[in-house]
């Protein structure tokens, strides 16, 4: 279960209003939910807070399966975050983008293990047939 308990984000000590204030929610495992609201209301900031990449000072807690994520971060494979805008470099191939993301996220590993992981990731998201295509030729959904 994902529990968000009274979380707030303030961008800085001199900023009077909070970006998010006192937000609480619970999401059972295997639950499909949606975070909806008008532009600028904090939807992306809330998702970034859950993923551990929110800007500013935070209050409250985010708990995943009984673990407070401030003390015990997500483990590999427990969460995925797809940003609103793509982060892939347009001149790289899809395979190269996954390789570089893997190198940034995972500690040093053998070249063989890294290649197998890249192949598995591309297969899991249905992109193995596009592995050698430049990102600039992919659709918006494929880029993400």
mmCIF file with all atom_site columns, C-alpha atoms in Angstrom:
data_model
loop_
_atom_site.group_PDB
_atom_site.id
_atom_site.type_symbol
_atom_site.label_atom_id
_atom_site.label_alt_id
_atom_site.label_comp_id
_atom_site.label_asym_id
_atom_site.label_entity_id
_atom_site.label_seq_id
_atom_site.pdbx_PDB_ins_code
_atom_site.Cartn_x
_atom_site.Cartn_y
_atom_site.Cartn_z
_atom_site.occupancy
_atom_site.B_iso_or_equiv
_atom_site.pdbx_formal_charge
_atom_site.auth_seq_id
_atom_site.auth_comp_id
_atom_site.auth_asym_id
_atom_site.auth_atom_id
_atom_site.pdbx_PDB_model_num
ATOM 1   C CA . UNK A 1 1   ? 0.000  0.000  0.000   1.00 0.00 ? 1   UNK A CA 1
ATOM 2   C CA . UNK A 1 2   ? 1.104  3.540  -0.728  1.00 0.00 ? 2   UNK A CA 1
ATOM 3   C CA . UNK A 1 3   ? 0.177  6.003  1.997   1.00 0.00 ? 3   UNK A CA 1
ATOM 4   C CA . UNK A 1 4   ? 0.687  9.747  1.708   1.00 0.00 ? 4   UNK A CA 1
ATOM 5   C CA . UNK A 1 5   ? 0.308  11.319 5.121   1.00 0.00 ? 5   UNK A CA 1
ATOM 6   C CA . UNK A 1 6   ? -0.120 15.085 5.539   1.00 0.00 ? 6   UNK A CA 1
ATOM 7   C CA . UNK A 1 7   ? 2.584  15.995 3.002   1.00 0.00 ? 7   UNK A CA 1
ATOM 8   C CA . UNK A 1 8   ? 3.503  19.556 2.157   1.00 0.00 ? 8   UNK A CA 1
ATOM 9   C CA . UNK A 1 9   ? 6.094  21.106 -0.134  1.00 0.00 ? 9   UNK A CA 1
ATOM 10  C CA . UNK A 1 10  ? 7.412  24.617 0.292   1.00 0.00 ? 10  UNK A CA 1
ATOM 11  C CA . UNK A 1 11  ? 9.807  25.911 -2.340  1.00 0.00 ? 11  UNK A CA 1
ATOM 12  C CA . UNK A 1 12  ? 11.831 28.018 0.075   1.00 0.00 ? 12  UNK A CA 1
ATOM 13  C CA . UNK A 1 13  ? 11.799 29.725 3.457   1.00 0.00 ? 13  UNK A CA 1
ATOM 14  C CA . UNK A 1 14  ? 10.919 33.073 1.878   1.00 0.00 ? 14  UNK A CA 1
ATOM 15  C CA . UNK A 1 15  ? 7.980  31.678 -0.090  1.00 0.00 ? 15  UNK A CA 1
ATOM 16  C CA . UNK A 1 16  ? 4.778  32.224 1.855   1.00 0.00 ? 16  UNK A CA 1
ATOM 17  C CA . UNK A 1 17  ? 2.430  29.798 0.143   1.00 0.00 ? 17  UNK A CA 1
ATOM 18  C CA . UNK A 1 18  ? 3.098  26.088 0.005   1.00 0.00 ? 18  UNK A CA 1
ATOM 19  C CA . UNK A 1 19  ? 3.137  24.287 -3.310  1.00 0.00 ? 19  UNK A CA 1
ATOM 20  C CA . UNK A 1 20  ? 1.267  21.410 -1.624  1.00 0.00 ? 20  UNK A CA 1
ATOM 21  C CA . UNK A 1 21  ? -0.247 21.598 1.854   1.00 0.00 ? 21  UNK A CA 1
ATOM 22  C CA . UNK A 1 22  ? -1.563 18.775 4.031   1.00 0.00 ? 22  UNK A CA 1
ATOM 23  C CA . UNK A 1 23  ? -2.149 16.211 1.282   1.00 0.00 ? 23  UNK A CA 1
ATOM 24  C CA . UNK A 1 24  ? -3.111 12.706 2.383   1.00 0.00 ? 24  UNK A CA 1
ATOM 25  C CA . UNK A 1 25  ? -4.174 9.659  0.357   1.00 0.00 ? 25  UNK A CA 1
ATOM 26  C CA . UNK A 1 26  ? -4.011 5.863  0.402   1.00 0.00 ? 26  UNK A CA 1
ATOM 27  C CA . UNK A 1 27  ? -3.599 3.594  -2.620  1.00 0.00 ? 27  UNK A CA 1
ATOM 28  C CA . UNK A 1 28  ? -3.958 -0.183 -2.106  1.00 0.00 ? 28  UNK A CA 1
ATOM 29  C CA . UNK A 1 29  ? -1.660 -2.519 -4.018  1.00 0.00 ? 29  UNK A CA 1
ATOM 30  C CA . UNK A 1 30  ? -2.793 -3.218 -7.590  1.00 0.00 ? 30  UNK A CA 1
ATOM 31  C CA . UNK A 1 31  ? -5.054 -0.167 -7.395  1.00 0.00 ? 31  UNK A CA 1
ATOM 32  C CA . UNK A 1 32  ? -5.609 1.966  -10.458 1.00 0.00 ? 32  UNK A CA 1
ATOM 33  C CA . UNK A 1 33  ? -6.028 5.598  -9.546  1.00 0.00 ? 33  UNK A CA 1
ATOM 34  C CA . UNK A 1 34  ? -5.820 9.015  -11.113 1.00 0.00 ? 34  UNK A CA 1
ATOM 35  C CA . UNK A 1 35  ? -4.602 12.349 -9.872  1.00 0.00 ? 35  UNK A CA 1
ATOM 36  C CA . UNK A 1 36  ? -6.617 15.024 -11.627 1.00 0.00 ? 36  UNK A CA 1
ATOM 37  C CA . UNK A 1 37  ? -6.922 18.769 -11.372 1.00 0.00 ? 37  UNK A CA 1
ATOM 38  C CA . UNK A 1 38  ? -6.338 22.009 -13.214 1.00 0.00 ? 38  UNK A CA 1
ATOM 39  C CA . UNK A 1 39  ? -2.968 23.035 -14.593 1.00 0.00 ? 39  UNK A CA 1
ATOM 40  C CA . UNK A 1 40  ? -0.597 24.170 -11.863 1.00 0.00 ? 40  UNK A CA 1
ATOM 41  C CA . UNK A 1 41  ? -2.448 22.602 -8.920  1.00 0.00 ? 41  UNK A CA 1
ATOM 42  C CA . UNK A 1 42  ? 0.453  20.314 -7.912  1.00 0.00 ? 42  UNK A CA 1
ATOM 43  C CA . UNK A 1 43  ? -0.260 16.963 -9.603  1.00 0.00 ? 43  UNK A CA 1
ATOM 44  C CA . UNK A 1 44  ? 3.272  16.567 -10.948 1.00 0.00 ? 44  UNK A CA 1
ATOM 45  C CA . UNK A 1 45  ? 4.783  17.853 -7.703  1.00 0.00 ? 45  UNK A CA 1
ATOM 46  C CA . UNK A 1 46  ? 2.860  15.207 -5.763  1.00 0.00 ? 46  UNK A CA 1
ATOM 47  C CA . UNK A 1 47  ? 4.113  12.465 -8.099  1.00 0.00 ? 47  UNK A CA 1
ATOM 48  C CA . UNK A 1 48  ? 7.665  13.799 -7.774  1.00 0.00 ? 48  UNK A CA 1
ATOM 49  C CA . UNK A 1 49  ? 7.283  13.794 -3.989  1.00 0.00 ? 49  UNK A CA 1
ATOM 50  C CA . UNK A 1 50  ? 6.258  10.128 -4.089  1.00 0.00 ? 50  UNK A CA 1
ATOM 51  C CA . UNK A 1 51  ? 9.201  9.312  -6.380  1.00 0.00 ? 51  UNK A CA 1
ATOM 52  C CA . UNK A 1 52  ? 11.590 11.170 -4.073  1.00 0.00 ? 52  UNK A CA 1
ATOM 53  C CA . UNK A 1 53  ? 12.537 13.882 -6.549  1.00 0.00 ? 53  UNK A CA 1
ATOM 54  C CA . UNK A 1 54  ? 10.307 16.778 -5.429  1.00 0.00 ? 54  UNK A CA 1
ATOM 55  C CA . UNK A 1 55  ? 11.730 20.284 -5.205  1.00 0.00 ? 55  UNK A CA 1
ATOM 56  C CA . UNK A 1 56  ? 11.813 22.248 -1.977  1.00 0.00 ? 56  UNK A CA 1
ATOM 57  C CA . UNK A 1 57  ? 11.403 21.353 1.657   1.00 0.00 ? 57  UNK A CA 1
ATOM 58  C CA . UNK A 1 58  ? 8.991  18.592 2.513   1.00 0.00 ? 58  UNK A CA 1
ATOM 59  C CA . UNK A 1 59  ? 6.815  17.769 5.512   1.00 0.00 ? 59  UNK A CA 1
ATOM 60  C CA . UNK A 1 60  ? 4.731  14.699 6.234   1.00 0.00 ? 60  UNK A CA 1
ATOM 61  C CA . UNK A 1 61  ? 5.545  11.184 5.101   1.00 0.00 ? 61  UNK A CA 1
ATOM 62  C CA . UNK A 1 62  ? 5.224  8.821  2.182   1.00 0.00 ? 62  UNK A CA 1
ATOM 63  C CA . UNK A 1 63  ? 4.975  5.163  3.208   1.00 0.00 ? 63  UNK A CA 1
ATOM 64  C CA . UNK A 1 64  ? 5.327  2.231  0.816   1.00 0.00 ? 64  UNK A CA 1
ATOM 65  C CA . UNK A 1 65  ? 4.380  -1.218 2.133   1.00 0.00 ? 65  UNK A CA 1
ATOM 66  C CA . UNK A 1 66  ? 5.082  -0.109 5.695   1.00 0.00 ? 66  UNK A CA 1
ATOM 67  C CA . UNK A 1 67  ? 8.431  1.579  4.901   1.00 0.00 ? 67  UNK A CA 1
ATOM 68  C CA . UNK A 1 68  ? 8.792  5.321  5.373   1.00 0.00 ? 68  UNK A CA 1
ATOM 69  C CA . UNK A 1 69  ? 10.467 6.374  2.133   1.00 0.00 ? 69  UNK A CA 1
ATOM 70  C CA . UNK A 1 70  ? 12.395 9.137  3.899   1.00 0.00 ? 70  UNK A CA 1
ATOM 71  C CA . UNK A 1 71  ? 14.328 6.368  5.681   1.00 0.00 ? 71  UNK A CA 1
ATOM 72  C CA . UNK A 1 72  ? 14.152 3.494  3.190   1.00 0.00 ? 72  UNK A CA 1
ATOM 73  C CA . UNK A 1 73  ? 13.928 4.483  -0.485  1.00 0.00 ? 73  UNK A CA 1
ATOM 74  C CA . UNK A 1 74  ? 12.151 2.462  -3.163  1.00 0.00 ? 74  UNK A CA 1
ATOM 75  C CA . UNK A 1 75  ? 14.074 -0.594 -4.259  1.00 0.00 ? 75  UNK A CA 1
ATOM 76  C CA . UNK A 1 76  ? 14.877 -1.201 -7.915  1.00 0.00 ? 76  UNK A CA 1
ATOM 77  C CA . UNK A 1 77  ? 11.747 -2.189 -9.801  1.00 0.00 ? 77  UNK A CA 1
ATOM 78  C CA . UNK A 1 78  ? 9.268  -0.993 -7.164  1.00 0.00 ? 78  UNK A CA 1
ATOM 79  C CA . UNK A 1 79  ? 8.324  2.232  -8.928  1.00 0.00 ? 79  UNK A CA 1
ATOM 80  C CA . UNK A 1 80  ? 8.521  3.850  -12.312 1.00 0.00 ? 80  UNK A CA 1
ATOM 81  C CA . UNK A 1 81  ? 8.168  7.543  -13.000 1.00 0.00 ? 81  UNK A CA 1
ATOM 82  C CA . UNK A 1 82  ? 7.493  8.772  -16.521 1.00 0.00 ? 82  UNK A CA 1
ATOM 83  C CA . UNK A 1 83  ? 7.989  12.537 -16.668 1.00 0.00 ? 83  UNK A CA 1
ATOM 84  C CA . UNK A 1 84  ? 5.578  14.749 -18.540 1.00 0.00 ? 84  UNK A CA 1
ATOM 85  C CA . UNK A 1 85  ? 8.291  15.699 -21.030 1.00 0.00 ? 85  UNK A CA 1
ATOM 86  C CA . UNK A 1 86  ? 10.726 13.238 -22.528 1.00 0.00 ? 86  UNK A CA 1
ATOM 87  C CA . UNK A 1 87  ? 14.304 13.222 -21.295 1.00 0.00 ? 87  UNK A CA 1
ATOM 88  C CA . UNK A 1 88  ? 15.760 11.164 -24.140 1.00 0.00 ? 88  UNK A CA 1
ATOM 89  C CA . UNK A 1 89  ? 18.393 12.815 -26.313 1.00 0.00 ? 89  UNK A CA 1
ATOM 90  C CA . UNK A 1 90  ? 16.987 13.070 -29.818 1.00 0.00 ? 90  UNK A CA 1
ATOM 91  C CA . UNK A 1 91  ? 20.224 12.092 -31.587 1.00 0.00 ? 91  UNK A CA 1
ATOM 92  C CA . UNK A 1 92  ? 20.632 8.826  -29.650 1.00 0.00 ? 92  UNK A CA 1
ATOM 93  C CA . UNK A 1 93  ? 18.963 5.526  -30.467 1.00 0.00 ? 93  UNK A CA 1
ATOM 94  C CA . UNK A 1 94  ? 16.380 4.046  -28.128 1.00 0.00 ? 94  UNK A CA 1
ATOM 95  C CA . UNK A 1 95  ? 18.950 1.427  -27.070 1.00 0.00 ? 95  UNK A CA 1
ATOM 96  C CA . UNK A 1 96  ? 21.569 4.091  -26.306 1.00 0.00 ? 96  UNK A CA 1
ATOM 97  C CA . UNK A 1 97  ? 19.084 6.030  -24.171 1.00 0.00 ? 97  UNK A CA 1
ATOM 98  C CA . UNK A 1 98  ? 18.324 2.937  -22.092 1.00 0.00 ? 98  UNK A CA 1
ATOM 99  C CA . UNK A 1 99  ? 22.055 2.162  -21.800 1.00 0.00 ? 99  UNK A CA 1
ATOM 100 C CA . UNK A 1 100 ? 22.820 5.639  -20.479 1.00 0.00 ? 100 UNK A CA 1
ATOM 101 C CA . UNK A 1 101 ? 19.866 5.602  -18.079 1.00 0.00 ? 101 UNK A CA 1
ATOM 102 C CA . UNK A 1 102 ? 21.037 2.219  -16.785 1.00 0.00 ? 102 UNK A CA 1
ATOM 103 C CA . UNK A 1 103 ? 24.568 3.533  -16.296 1.00 0.00 ? 103 UNK A CA 1
ATOM 104 C CA . UNK A 1 104 ? 23.218 6.487  -14.300 1.00 0.00 ? 104 UNK A CA 1
ATOM 105 C CA . UNK A 1 105 ? 20.849 4.455  -12.117 1.00 0.00 ? 105 UNK A CA 1
ATOM 106 C CA . UNK A 1 106 ? 22.663 1.156  -11.516 1.00 0.00 ? 106 UNK A CA 1
ATOM 107 C CA . UNK A 1 107 ? 26.073 0.684  -9.963  1.00 0.00 ? 107 UNK A CA 1
ATOM 108 C CA . UNK A 1 108 ? 28.856 -0.653 -12.157 1.00 0.00 ? 108 UNK A CA 1
ATOM 109 C CA . UNK A 1 109 ? 27.972 -3.947 -13.745 1.00 0.00 ? 109 UNK A CA 1
ATOM 110 C CA . UNK A 1 110 ? 29.579 -6.169 -16.366 1.00 0.00 ? 110 UNK A CA 1
ATOM 111 C CA . UNK A 1 111 ? 29.101 -5.165 -20.002 1.00 0.00 ? 111 UNK A CA 1
ATOM 112 C CA . UNK A 1 112 ? 27.347 -8.487 -20.682 1.00 0.00 ? 112 UNK A CA 1
ATOM 113 C CA . UNK A 1 113 ? 24.929 -8.014 -17.765 1.00 0.00 ? 113 UNK A CA 1
ATOM 114 C CA . UNK A 1 114 ? 24.241 -4.427 -18.849 1.00 0.00 ? 114 UNK A CA 1
ATOM 115 C CA . UNK A 1 115 ? 23.453 -5.511 -22.424 1.00 0.00 ? 115 UNK A CA 1
ATOM 116 C CA . UNK A 1 116 ? 21.090 -8.231 -21.179 1.00 0.00 ? 116 UNK A CA 1
ATOM 117 C CA . UNK A 1 117 ? 19.352 -5.705 -18.931 1.00 0.00 ? 117 UNK A CA 1
ATOM 118 C CA . UNK A 1 118 ? 18.975 -3.200 -21.781 1.00 0.00 ? 118 UNK A CA 1
ATOM 119 C CA . UNK A 1 119 ? 17.514 -5.937 -24.007 1.00 0.00 ? 119 UNK A CA 1
ATOM 120 C CA . UNK A 1 120 ? 15.084 -7.001 -21.238 1.00 0.00 ? 120 UNK A CA 1
ATOM 121 C CA . UNK A 1 121 ? 13.960 -3.415 -20.580 1.00 0.00 ? 121 UNK A CA 1
ATOM 122 C CA . UNK A 1 122 ? 13.352 -2.733 -24.260 1.00 0.00 ? 122 UNK A CA 1
ATOM 123 C CA . UNK A 1 123 ? 11.370 -5.986 -24.534 1.00 0.00 ? 123 UNK A CA 1
ATOM 124 C CA . UNK A 1 124 ? 9.284  -5.200 -21.423 1.00 0.00 ? 124 UNK A CA 1
ATOM 125 C CA . UNK A 1 125 ? 8.110  -1.919 -22.918 1.00 0.00 ? 125 UNK A CA 1
ATOM 126 C CA . UNK A 1 126 ? 7.648  -3.295 -26.429 1.00 0.00 ? 126 UNK A CA 1
ATOM 127 C CA . UNK A 1 127 ? 10.502 -1.280 -27.939 1.00 0.00 ? 127 UNK A CA 1
ATOM 128 C CA . UNK A 1 128 ? 12.869 -4.045 -29.061 1.00 0.00 ? 128 UNK A CA 1
ATOM 129 C CA . UNK A 1 129 ? 11.915 -3.472 -32.714 1.00 0.00 ? 129 UNK A CA 1
ATOM 130 C CA . UNK A 1 130 ? 12.804 0.230  -32.358 1.00 0.00 ? 130 UNK A CA 1
ATOM 131 C CA . UNK A 1 131 ? 16.085 -0.214 -30.455 1.00 0.00 ? 131 UNK A CA 1
ATOM 132 C CA . UNK A 1 132 ? 18.276 1.148  -33.253 1.00 0.00 ? 132 UNK A CA 1
ATOM 133 C CA . UNK A 1 133 ? 15.979 4.002  -34.273 1.00 0.00 ? 133 UNK A CA 1
ATOM 134 C CA . UNK A 1 134 ? 16.940 7.556  -33.399 1.00 0.00 ? 134 UNK A CA 1
ATOM 135 C CA . UNK A 1 135 ? 14.738 8.965  -30.653 1.00 0.00 ? 135 UNK A CA 1
ATOM 136 C CA . UNK A 1 136 ? 13.785 11.886 -32.912 1.00 0.00 ? 136 UNK A CA 1
ATOM 137 C CA . UNK A 1 137 ? 11.949 9.427  -35.205 1.00 0.00 ? 137 UNK A CA 1
ATOM 138 C CA . UNK A 1 138 ? 9.814  7.921  -32.422 1.00 0.00 ? 138 UNK A CA 1
ATOM 139 C CA . UNK A 1 139 ? 6.320  8.971  -31.377 1.00 0.00 ? 139 UNK A CA 1
ATOM 140 C CA . UNK A 1 140 ? 5.811  10.880 -28.138 1.00 0.00 ? 140 UNK A CA 1
ATOM 141 C CA . UNK A 1 141 ? 4.614  7.751  -26.313 1.00 0.00 ? 141 UNK A CA 1
ATOM 142 C CA . UNK A 1 142 ? 7.536  5.702  -27.576 1.00 0.00 ? 142 UNK A CA 1
ATOM 143 C CA . UNK A 1 143 ? 9.958  8.381  -26.390 1.00 0.00 ? 143 UNK A CA 1
ATOM 144 C CA . UNK A 1 144 ? 8.578  8.199  -22.880 1.00 0.00 ? 144 UNK A CA 1
#
